[in-house]
């Protein structure tokens, strides 16, 4: 994700000028008589204020996420409170202008102000204060969350994830305990979340919307209702592909775990190698179609490199035996940091290979690449624009040497390069064309990480060329990209329902699992999880208040971007074989698209890159066509699907 707390504080996310179709707030008559300040001057003042305020706000948020304690939470929520109060004034004033007669950039800026906020905030100062305090507390509770047994033996998210990731080494019961253990961290969030919903909904109503979910859906240059239909349409395109993958995976789990391998046709939640069942890459040993055909063991290669770095450091220090216990800890940390830096430079080299600039020196000194040992931090990966001039950009991660983390770095650098590309836009336009664009920049590059590319950077051997190798390569990508699709959709189906009141607090958990069942076909082992749990809160973006539909959109858009960049690079042959690394033409076109930021409707920006104005999953289907046929063949004779999907 990109830095959400900073950006939600700025309340300027990807909202767009409705050139066609009105949004609720546009229909409302101007609130007061003609304002004293003319619109151009107003927008200039807003831009100047955002520019002046950003460094302080982002520093407070950065501290809140990298040193979790009472003081940083206080400073972070106070900074947010001040900004949101100011922003509410801007929104109120923005509503007094009549769009007619304004210059296009001014009209667009005013529109963005009226419609773009992931955290609509109430005007009442006491309620605003309460909201920002809750927001900070929820984020901190997640970041510091640990699974403890009898108050001892506490494990953080990295340690829990390792148990789940080791789908060969951990037992069914160990994985179940780890999965359940992590979900205990969210139980204390429930009351806060309930109140959070009331408070932000009040802010949304004051902005002229029905609820916060409607504000989120308003940022796509179409009505909130049309947006919802659009998301459904895209899901309809890819659903059959997901169902084939789900069916195949379930079958393999049944082979391995017998009756415990599935639950009414659904996949047990603790068995996918991932806490949220959103990325199944860790099931590779089980799901690999053709063993021994071209090794794609990127994780193994990365771990080896890290061990070699450590061995080198230790030998330079005269051997482990020469070191005190604390020196041993320090040398391990040094090895982790060196490895994380190496992985980050690898990702950077993809971008510079496309002709994009080198990262500023400060990126490496200011970023958090590895988990500090002495304090709680939010380990969830993020990318931060600390100012509006492109001088201070950072990522915050707890990098470990494995494939998922490597691709996450490529993802985060996508945000960073987007920030750098649009830094000369006015501050209110410094954003993605829509939020799905922001999430798709780096992932498009991940699609270019083909076996050939991985071999070129020394992570896998020269790839095999055969039909089997194609299917292996496709499966590797599908476990990340196809498995994700229904998850990308269901999170906000839940939150939209929570915000519009159709999901009431006494049904929070029930509704969560109904949606998990319907879209993903996954279920908790051990029967229904009651309302004493708050399982949504165990996923970062819920306590972190980051809208999630953006990731679903990104998983469609990135295939469209990829296809266009492949065309630009002169690629011929099947789409999935394309790797546009080091291609200047692809780089030029991508950068030009990124420079637009949010200065124009996303449809226009999409058209400039791809020639079309619609999001469309046909590139996903084209990419995965060989795998889809292969899966259908494998699944022949099985009854695929599950009951909950029909409702
Ligand atoms: N890139 C991810 C996200 O956008 C971060 C992660 O997967 O850890 O939230
Ligand atoms: N980065 C997002 C997440 O962690 C989507 O992959 O959920
Ligand atoms: Zn992201």
XYZ file of C-alpha atoms and ligand atoms in Angstrom:
664
model
C 0.000 0.000 0.000
C 0.994 3.569 -0.160
C 1.207 5.418 3.079
C -2.381 5.560 4.088
C -2.261 7.327 7.339
C -0.414 10.210 5.858
C -2.642 10.361 2.851
C -5.911 9.800 4.554
C -4.933 12.590 6.820
C -4.461 14.790 3.828
C -7.826 13.546 2.717
C -6.779 13.829 -0.865
C -7.030 10.419 -2.388
C -7.957 9.509 -5.866
C -11.143 11.407 -6.387
C -11.982 12.545 -9.828
C -13.673 15.256 -11.698
C -17.033 14.097 -12.878
C -17.149 15.355 -16.390
C -20.084 13.141 -16.991
C -22.591 12.160 -14.385
C -23.193 13.980 -11.154
C -22.297 12.871 -7.705
C -24.461 13.638 -4.720
C -22.363 16.541 -3.575
C -22.355 18.042 -7.048
C -26.105 18.077 -7.130
C -26.356 20.086 -3.955
C -26.781 23.771 -4.525
C -23.879 25.945 -3.459
C -24.068 26.268 0.326
C -23.683 29.975 0.773
C -23.856 33.054 -1.349
C -20.873 33.883 -3.541
C -17.644 33.437 -1.574
C -15.317 36.326 -0.951
C -12.246 34.498 -2.217
C -12.251 33.679 -5.904
C -11.917 30.027 -6.840
C -8.428 30.253 -8.327
C -7.113 31.987 -5.228
C -8.843 29.433 -3.030
C -7.272 26.496 -4.846
C -3.860 28.168 -4.736
C -4.249 28.580 -0.990
C -5.259 24.936 -0.562
C -2.219 23.806 -2.564
C 0.078 25.998 -0.529
C -1.424 24.702 2.725
C -1.027 21.075 1.654
C 2.562 21.759 0.696
C 3.305 23.449 4.024
C 1.471 20.908 6.156
C 2.614 17.663 4.563
C 6.081 17.313 6.118
C 4.809 17.735 9.660
C 1.855 15.424 9.126
C 3.864 12.693 7.485
C 6.601 12.906 10.107
C 4.013 12.451 12.847
C 2.478 9.496 10.998
C 5.901 7.987 10.272
C 6.824 8.162 13.940
C 3.453 6.697 14.903
C 4.139 3.692 12.677
C 7.840 3.184 13.405
C 7.897 3.865 17.159
C 4.576 2.659 18.517
C 4.005 4.187 21.935
C 1.645 6.543 23.745
C 3.530 9.681 22.864
C 3.787 9.049 19.163
C 0.113 8.133 19.045
C -0.700 11.420 20.749
C 1.374 13.458 18.320
C 0.037 11.586 15.335
C -3.594 12.006 16.285
C -3.132 15.693 17.137
C -1.500 16.343 13.778
C -4.353 14.539 12.037
C -6.923 16.400 14.059
C -5.488 19.776 13.084
C -5.303 18.841 9.452
C -8.780 17.337 9.258
C -10.300 20.427 10.889
C -8.601 22.567 8.254
C -9.656 20.200 5.514
C -13.268 20.372 6.670
C -13.084 24.143 6.233
C -11.743 23.626 2.733
C -14.530 21.183 1.907
C -17.172 23.606 3.174
C -15.702 26.429 1.123
C -15.289 24.216 -1.953
C -19.018 23.568 -1.850
C -19.773 27.268 -2.221
C -18.373 27.473 -5.757
C -20.414 26.907 -8.820
C -18.445 24.739 -11.252
C -19.640 26.805 -14.170
C -17.161 29.341 -15.436
C -14.203 27.875 -13.578
C -11.025 26.940 -15.407
C -10.663 23.187 -15.889
C -7.835 22.700 -13.349
C -9.625 24.773 -10.723
C -12.880 22.912 -11.267
C -11.079 19.627 -10.950
C -9.270 20.627 -7.774
C -12.554 21.747 -6.224
C -14.226 18.549 -7.235
C -11.418 16.474 -5.698
C -11.738 18.410 -2.467
C -15.464 17.722 -2.263
C -15.297 14.019 -2.984
C -11.958 12.577 -1.964
C -11.474 11.363 1.519
C -10.911 7.927 2.934
C -11.542 9.368 6.369
C -14.516 11.737 6.309
C -14.385 13.515 9.657
C -17.139 15.128 11.714
C -17.066 18.903 12.140
C -17.852 18.772 15.864
C -14.403 19.291 17.445
C -14.929 16.794 20.272
C -16.005 14.099 17.833
C -13.167 14.892 15.478
C -10.725 14.474 18.337
C -12.314 11.193 19.318
C -12.086 9.950 15.723
C -8.400 10.723 15.307
C -7.596 9.113 18.649
C -9.463 5.956 17.702
C -7.747 5.882 14.311
C -4.300 6.050 15.893
C -5.199 3.471 18.508
C -6.498 0.985 15.945
C -3.346 1.327 13.870
C -1.122 0.923 16.907
C -3.067 -2.081 18.188
C -2.563 -3.823 14.887
C 1.111 -2.885 14.616
C 1.911 -4.041 18.146
C -0.376 -7.088 17.897
C 1.014 -10.365 19.181
C -0.253 -13.851 19.745
C 0.634 -14.872 23.277
C -0.013 -18.185 24.960
C -0.978 -17.613 28.601
C 0.531 -14.144 28.393
C 3.921 -15.606 27.468
C 5.753 -16.858 24.410
C 4.489 -13.988 22.332
C 4.783 -14.074 18.550
C 4.511 -11.098 16.200
C 3.070 -11.160 12.706
C 6.384 -12.162 11.151
C 6.725 -15.170 13.414
C 3.099 -16.227 12.990
C 3.418 -15.889 9.221
C 6.479 -18.112 9.198
C 4.547 -20.937 10.834
C 1.807 -20.596 8.250
C 4.203 -20.198 5.347
C 5.979 -23.441 6.100
C 3.148 -25.538 4.759
C 5.401 -28.586 4.609
C 7.130 -28.257 7.953
C 4.228 -27.123 10.132
C 1.482 -29.523 11.113
C -2.236 -28.982 10.521
C -2.670 -28.240 14.229
C 0.313 -25.883 14.431
C -1.017 -23.867 11.532
C -4.487 -23.794 13.038
C -3.142 -22.545 16.362
C -1.065 -19.857 14.652
C -3.988 -18.723 12.515
C -6.348 -18.560 15.492
C -3.645 -16.956 17.602
C -3.174 -14.059 15.208
C -6.924 -13.411 15.167
C -6.926 -12.759 18.919
C -5.132 -9.444 18.280
C -8.296 -8.015 16.753
C -10.726 -8.831 19.543
C -9.933 -5.641 21.501
C -10.555 -3.515 18.379
C -14.237 -4.267 18.049
C -15.665 -1.492 20.256
C -13.312 1.080 18.755
C -14.277 0.025 15.266
C -17.978 0.328 15.994
C -17.507 3.890 17.213
C -15.153 4.654 14.342
C -17.929 3.755 11.902
C -20.439 6.061 13.624
C -18.035 8.975 13.688
C -16.767 8.776 10.137
C -20.290 8.234 8.818
C -21.264 11.496 10.472
C -18.398 13.163 8.612
C -19.583 11.598 5.350
C -23.124 12.875 5.856
C -21.805 16.357 6.479
C -19.906 16.109 3.198
C -23.216 15.365 1.474
C -22.938 11.587 1.166
C -25.054 8.804 2.627
C -22.119 7.140 4.410
C -18.353 6.636 4.237
C -18.633 3.700 1.836
C -20.375 5.978 -0.640
C -17.544 8.511 -0.344
C -15.069 5.733 -1.132
C -17.060 4.712 -4.208
C -17.287 8.318 -5.400
C -13.622 8.524 -6.378
C -13.837 6.884 -9.785
C -15.230 9.405 -12.211
C -18.605 7.713 -12.280
C -21.473 7.547 -9.829
C -20.977 5.374 -6.743
C -23.745 3.074 -8.001
C -22.153 2.687 -11.432
C -18.841 1.967 -9.795
C -20.324 -0.890 -7.832
C -21.803 -2.358 -11.017
C -18.443 -1.968 -12.727
C -16.640 -3.900 -9.981
C -19.235 -6.682 -10.255
C -18.788 -6.823 -14.010
C -15.017 -7.247 -13.683
C -15.457 -9.970 -11.064
C -17.857 -11.775 -13.395
C -15.113 -11.872 -16.028
C -12.562 -13.599 -13.797
C -14.756 -15.677 -11.499
C -14.645 -18.863 -13.651
C -10.843 -18.797 -13.619
C -10.773 -18.439 -9.835
C -13.219 -21.303 -9.406
C -10.952 -23.623 -11.361
C -7.972 -22.700 -9.192
C -10.005 -23.085 -6.010
C -11.226 -26.501 -7.125
C -7.763 -27.765 -8.008
C -6.279 -26.472 -4.747
C -9.026 -27.958 -2.651
C -8.449 -31.321 -4.332
C -4.741 -31.208 -3.506
C -5.485 -30.284 0.102
C -7.890 -33.211 0.328
C -5.179 -35.515 -0.986
C -2.816 -34.249 1.689
C -5.111 -33.825 4.686
C -7.969 -36.192 3.908
C -11.327 -35.081 5.296
C -9.681 -32.145 7.009
C -8.567 -30.789 3.632
C -11.893 -29.134 2.843
C -15.073 -27.877 4.496
C -18.251 -28.227 2.404
C -16.282 -27.654 -0.765
C -14.393 -24.759 0.766
C -10.725 -24.392 1.693
C -9.852 -24.322 5.417
C -8.617 -20.817 6.239
C -5.419 -21.897 7.961
C -4.181 -24.109 5.139
C -3.306 -21.638 2.358
C 0.031 -20.516 3.784
C -1.347 -17.024 4.342
C -3.258 -15.474 7.237
C -6.000 -14.093 4.985
C -5.958 -16.628 2.118
C -5.066 -13.815 -0.286
C -1.821 -15.223 -1.687
C -1.292 -18.946 -2.010
C 2.331 -18.841 -3.118
C 3.449 -20.809 -0.069
C 1.440 -23.790 -1.283
C 3.871 -24.161 -4.176
C 5.321 -27.485 -2.993
C 1.806 -28.926 -2.943
C 0.467 -27.289 -6.090
C 3.503 -27.273 -8.369
C 2.196 -28.916 -11.543
C 5.433 -30.546 -12.765
C 8.083 -31.184 -10.207
C 11.649 -30.765 -11.327
C 10.753 -28.856 -14.498
C 12.723 -25.631 -14.206
C 13.175 -24.723 -10.567
C 11.425 -21.512 -9.599
C 12.622 -21.566 -6.023
C 13.278 -17.844 -5.621
C 12.867 -18.024 -1.853
C 15.528 -20.709 -1.576
C 17.950 -18.596 -3.622
C 17.331 -15.499 -1.499
C 17.801 -17.376 1.757
C 21.086 -18.754 0.477
C 22.301 -15.272 -0.363
C 21.419 -14.023 3.075
C 23.267 -16.904 4.705
C 26.312 -16.186 2.570
C 26.282 -12.537 3.640
C 26.137 -13.618 7.278
C 28.915 -16.152 6.858
C 31.074 -13.493 5.288
C 30.468 -11.013 8.091
C 31.129 -13.665 10.709
C 34.358 -14.775 9.121
C 35.546 -11.170 8.871
C 34.840 -10.864 12.591
C 36.980 -13.905 13.311
C 34.223 -16.513 13.723
C 30.988 -16.735 15.722
C 32.880 -18.089 18.730
C 34.712 -14.778 19.066
C 31.504 -12.786 19.436
C 29.509 -11.973 22.553
C 25.799 -12.759 22.530
C 24.904 -9.173 21.773
C 27.493 -8.965 19.003
C 25.929 -12.066 17.468
C 22.538 -10.410 17.485
C 24.066 -7.306 15.917
C 25.818 -9.218 13.171
C 22.581 -11.018 12.263
C 20.866 -7.662 12.040
C 23.609 -6.379 9.808
C 23.207 -9.364 7.508
C 19.435 -8.808 7.362
C 19.925 -5.166 6.464
C 22.513 -5.897 3.803
C 20.259 -8.487 2.252
C 17.222 -6.200 2.377
C 19.237 -3.420 0.762
C 20.419 -5.775 -1.960
C 16.835 -6.843 -2.695
C 15.711 -3.212 -2.804
C 18.511 -2.273 -5.218
C 17.478 -5.148 -7.438
C 13.977 -3.705 -7.600
C 15.358 -0.197 -8.184
C 17.410 -1.480 -11.096
C 14.252 -2.568 -12.905
C 12.952 0.997 -12.786
C 16.240 2.654 -13.707
C 16.563 0.084 -16.514
C 13.383 1.584 -17.950
C 15.015 5.013 -17.932
C 13.543 6.227 -14.648
C 15.783 8.163 -12.226
C 17.875 6.602 -9.472
C 16.290 6.868 -6.031
C 17.446 9.876 -4.020
C 20.272 9.099 -1.614
C 17.990 9.815 1.352
C 15.723 6.935 0.326
C 18.244 4.443 1.663
C 19.092 6.378 4.812
C 15.520 7.243 5.838
C 13.589 4.109 4.870
C 12.880 1.326 7.340
C 13.928 -1.825 5.500
C 14.188 -4.309 8.366
C 12.309 -4.818 11.593
C 13.933 -3.004 14.518
C 14.584 -5.315 17.438
C 13.910 -2.916 20.271
C 10.415 -1.587 19.684
C 7.018 -2.174 18.106
C 6.506 -0.989 14.544
C 3.866 -1.506 11.869
C 5.513 -4.140 9.684
C 2.887 -3.963 6.937
C 4.710 -2.694 3.861
C 4.070 0.874 2.730
C 5.535 3.676 0.620
C 5.625 7.272 1.779
C 5.837 10.663 0.115
C 7.111 12.729 3.036
C 6.814 16.029 1.169
C 5.227 17.372 -2.007
C 8.485 18.123 -3.816
C 9.828 14.603 -4.307
C 12.885 15.074 -2.115
C 12.026 12.696 0.699
C 10.431 9.388 -0.309
C 10.647 6.252 1.812
C 9.414 2.748 2.230
C 8.656 1.055 5.509
C 8.955 -2.717 5.564
C 10.272 -5.596 7.626
C 11.961 -7.335 4.704
C 12.734 -11.031 4.908
C 14.539 -13.002 2.241
C 11.637 -14.642 0.425
C 9.843 -14.344 -2.888
C 6.712 -12.652 -1.585
C 8.775 -9.931 0.089
C 10.852 -9.438 -3.028
C 7.775 -8.824 -5.145
C 6.399 -6.539 -2.426
C 9.514 -4.359 -2.766
C 8.901 -4.075 -6.513
C 5.313 -3.147 -5.607
C 6.303 -0.466 -3.108
C 8.807 1.073 -5.507
C 5.921 1.423 -7.953
C 4.345 3.863 -5.481
C 7.674 5.617 -4.972
C 8.232 6.117 -8.694
C 4.668 7.356 -9.102
C 5.387 9.983 -6.408
C 8.540 11.010 -8.240
C 6.804 11.104 -11.619
C 4.004 13.442 -10.514
C 5.966 15.621 -8.109
C 5.667 18.665 -10.397
C 1.876 18.535 -10.373
C 0.018 20.828 -7.972
C -0.221 19.120 -4.562
C -3.942 18.316 -4.937
C -3.168 16.452 -8.157
C -0.325 14.473 -6.608
C -2.164 11.212 -6.604
C -2.960 8.177 -8.688
C -5.304 8.560 -11.679
C -7.426 6.483 -9.319
C -6.269 4.470 -6.360
C -6.182 1.230 -8.353
C -3.600 2.840 -10.661
C -1.371 3.513 -7.680
C -1.490 -0.122 -6.627
C -0.940 -1.372 -10.179
C 2.282 0.465 -11.084
C 4.681 -1.882 -9.291
C 2.598 -4.996 -9.852
C 2.794 -4.481 -13.610
C 6.522 -4.775 -13.209
C 6.078 -7.908 -11.105
C 4.301 -9.466 -14.105
C 7.481 -8.839 -16.032
C 9.416 -10.946 -13.503
C 9.268 -13.973 -15.763
C 11.524 -16.997 -15.295
C 13.837 -15.393 -17.905
C 14.031 -12.195 -15.901
C 14.632 -14.098 -12.649
C 17.433 -15.998 -14.361
C 18.931 -12.732 -15.630
C 19.282 -11.501 -12.051
C 20.682 -14.801 -10.859
C 17.746 -16.015 -8.777
C 16.844 -19.107 -10.785
C 18.697 -21.284 -13.264
C 18.265 -20.869 -16.978
C 14.568 -21.655 -17.433
C 13.393 -24.828 -19.103
C 11.490 -24.436 -22.368
C 8.534 -26.789 -22.530
C 4.786 -26.879 -22.091
C 5.323 -28.145 -18.580
C 7.542 -25.179 -17.794
C 4.860 -22.814 -19.100
C 2.266 -24.320 -16.786
C 4.649 -24.168 -13.828
C 5.359 -20.509 -14.544
C 1.658 -19.749 -14.898
C 0.814 -21.527 -11.662
C 3.452 -19.540 -9.801
C 1.874 -16.286 -11.013
C -1.708 -17.497 -10.450
C -1.085 -18.347 -6.812
C -0.346 -14.657 -6.270
C -2.633 -12.975 -8.780
C -5.684 -15.188 -9.320
C -6.008 -16.353 -5.719
C -6.121 -12.700 -4.725
C -9.068 -11.588 -6.858
C -12.073 -12.495 -4.658
C -10.228 -11.356 -1.563
C -9.614 -7.983 -3.209
C -13.334 -7.655 -3.642
C -14.783 -9.071 -0.416
C -13.087 -6.787 2.112
C -14.958 -3.710 0.946
C -18.143 -5.659 0.344
C -17.945 -6.093 4.099
C -17.029 -2.482 4.845
C -19.570 -1.019 2.430
C -22.158 -3.038 4.331
C -20.809 -1.923 7.686
C -20.872 1.728 6.642
C -24.357 1.607 5.104
C -25.773 -0.212 8.119
C -26.789 -3.401 6.337
C -24.176 -5.196 8.443
C -24.827 -4.325 12.082
C -22.248 -4.732 14.872
C -23.966 -7.851 16.212
C -23.310 -9.472 12.819
C -19.803 -8.193 12.089
C -18.144 -11.592 12.235
C -20.977 -13.597 10.767
C -21.135 -11.307 7.740
C -17.353 -11.429 7.352
C -17.379 -15.200 7.035
C -20.424 -15.217 4.795
C -18.528 -13.005 2.360
C -15.345 -15.051 2.671
C -17.410 -18.129 1.844
C -19.298 -16.554 -1.046
C -16.359 -14.980 -2.877
C -13.291 -16.953 -1.834
C -14.735 -20.333 -0.970
C -12.795 -20.484 2.285
C -14.051 -21.328 5.779
C -12.640 -21.480 9.305
C -11.872 -24.925 10.644
C -13.733 -25.752 13.842
C -17.100 -24.271 12.938
C -18.581 -20.786 12.903
C -16.578 -18.096 14.659
C -18.838 -16.098 16.946
C -19.204 -12.408 17.654
C -16.608 -12.560 20.419
C -14.157 -12.347 17.516
C -13.548 -9.457 15.175
C -11.775 -11.267 12.379
C -11.864 -8.351 9.931
C -9.584 -6.462 12.306
C -6.839 -9.050 11.848
C -6.251 -7.699 8.327
C -4.140 -4.541 8.298
C -6.324 -2.413 6.049
C -9.361 -2.577 8.360
C -7.770 -1.042 11.475
C -5.539 0.976 9.097
C -8.647 2.285 7.285
C -7.255 1.748 3.807
C -9.945 1.198 1.175
C -9.358 -2.140 -0.480
C -11.266 -2.258 -3.769
C -8.198 -0.512 -5.212
C -6.313 -3.818 -4.999
C -8.999 -5.681 -6.875
C -8.957 -3.015 -9.589
C -5.190 -3.141 -9.645
C -5.252 -6.879 -10.252
C -7.243 -6.213 -13.413
C -5.511 -3.015 -14.532
C -1.983 -4.344 -14.135
C -2.639 -6.864 -16.890
C -3.890 -4.070 -19.148
C -0.815 -1.950 -18.400
C 1.428 -4.960 -18.920
C -0.094 -5.751 -22.284
C 0.335 -2.162 -23.471
C 3.925 -1.939 -22.298
C 4.665 -5.279 -23.932
C 3.218 -3.945 -27.184
C 5.273 -0.780 -26.816
C 8.408 -2.852 -26.325
C 7.745 -4.731 -29.549
C 6.998 -8.020 -27.839
C 5.631 -10.796 -30.005
C 4.367 -14.199 -28.896
C 2.101 -15.141 -26.015
C 1.481 -12.379 -23.506
C 2.801 -14.358 -20.532
C 6.267 -14.608 -22.079
C 6.748 -10.844 -22.163
C 9.416 -9.199 -20.068
C 9.912 -5.521 -20.842
C 12.934 -5.031 -18.578
C 15.435 -2.492 -19.962
C 13.096 -1.400 -22.731
C 13.271 2.399 -23.078
C 10.089 2.741 -25.133
C 8.013 0.908 -22.499
C 9.673 3.043 -19.828
C 8.920 6.271 -21.644
C 5.244 5.458 -22.094
C 4.847 4.318 -18.506
C 6.525 7.416 -17.105
C 4.400 9.728 -19.259
C 1.277 8.068 -17.898
C 2.537 8.326 -14.341
C 3.360 12.021 -14.679
C -0.324 12.832 -15.177
C -1.102 11.991 -11.572
C -4.709 12.849 -10.767
C -4.785 15.937 -12.961
C -7.355 14.509 -15.358
C -10.048 11.797 -15.307
C -8.529 8.328 -15.158
C -10.310 7.259 -18.325
C -8.226 9.796 -20.226
C -5.013 8.609 -18.605
C -5.857 4.982 -19.321
C -6.583 5.862 -22.930
C -3.216 7.539 -23.363
C -1.481 4.336 -22.316
C -3.741 1.577 -23.598
C -5.982 3.173 -26.198
C -9.125 2.224 -24.241
C -11.141 3.983 -21.568
C -12.506 0.971 -19.696
C -11.104 -1.369 -17.123
C -11.277 -4.823 -18.626
C -10.202 -8.259 -17.419
C -9.758 -9.799 -20.850
C -5.980 -9.339 -20.557
C -6.093 -11.425 -17.354
C -7.872 -14.195 -19.232
C -5.543 -13.949 -22.209
C -2.534 -14.197 -19.908
C -3.795 -17.239 -18.027
C -5.386 -19.068 -20.954
C -2.919 -22.010 -20.878
C -3.360 -22.502 -17.144
C -7.123 -22.239 -17.336
C -7.298 -25.064 -19.903
C -4.856 -27.122 -17.875
C -6.916 -26.639 -14.703
C -10.117 -27.567 -16.487
C -8.421 -30.748 -17.643
C -7.221 -31.567 -14.115
C -10.617 -30.843 -12.611
C -12.527 -32.994 -15.084
C -14.933 -35.306 -13.322
C -14.766 -33.361 -10.061
C -17.644 -31.372 -8.712
C -16.273 -27.875 -8.525
C -17.896 -24.912 -6.803
C -19.385 -24.603 -3.351
C -22.810 -23.911 -1.940
C -22.183 -20.407 -0.563
C -21.112 -19.120 -3.982
C -24.652 -19.541 -5.266
C -26.330 -17.175 -2.853
N 1.896 -3.946 -1.142
C 1.089 -4.389 -0.090
C -0.144 -3.547 0.071
O -0.330 -2.731 -0.803
C 1.847 -4.482 1.105
C 2.000 -5.912 1.459
O 1.549 -6.761 0.704
O 2.572 -6.160 2.501
O -0.819 -3.447 1.098
N -0.716 -5.310 -0.384
C -2.058 -5.616 -0.179
C -2.205 -6.445 1.055
O -1.242 -6.738 1.712
C -2.598 -6.289 -1.385
O -1.740 -7.316 -1.792
O -3.284 -6.815 1.399
Zn 0.493 -0.732 -2.363
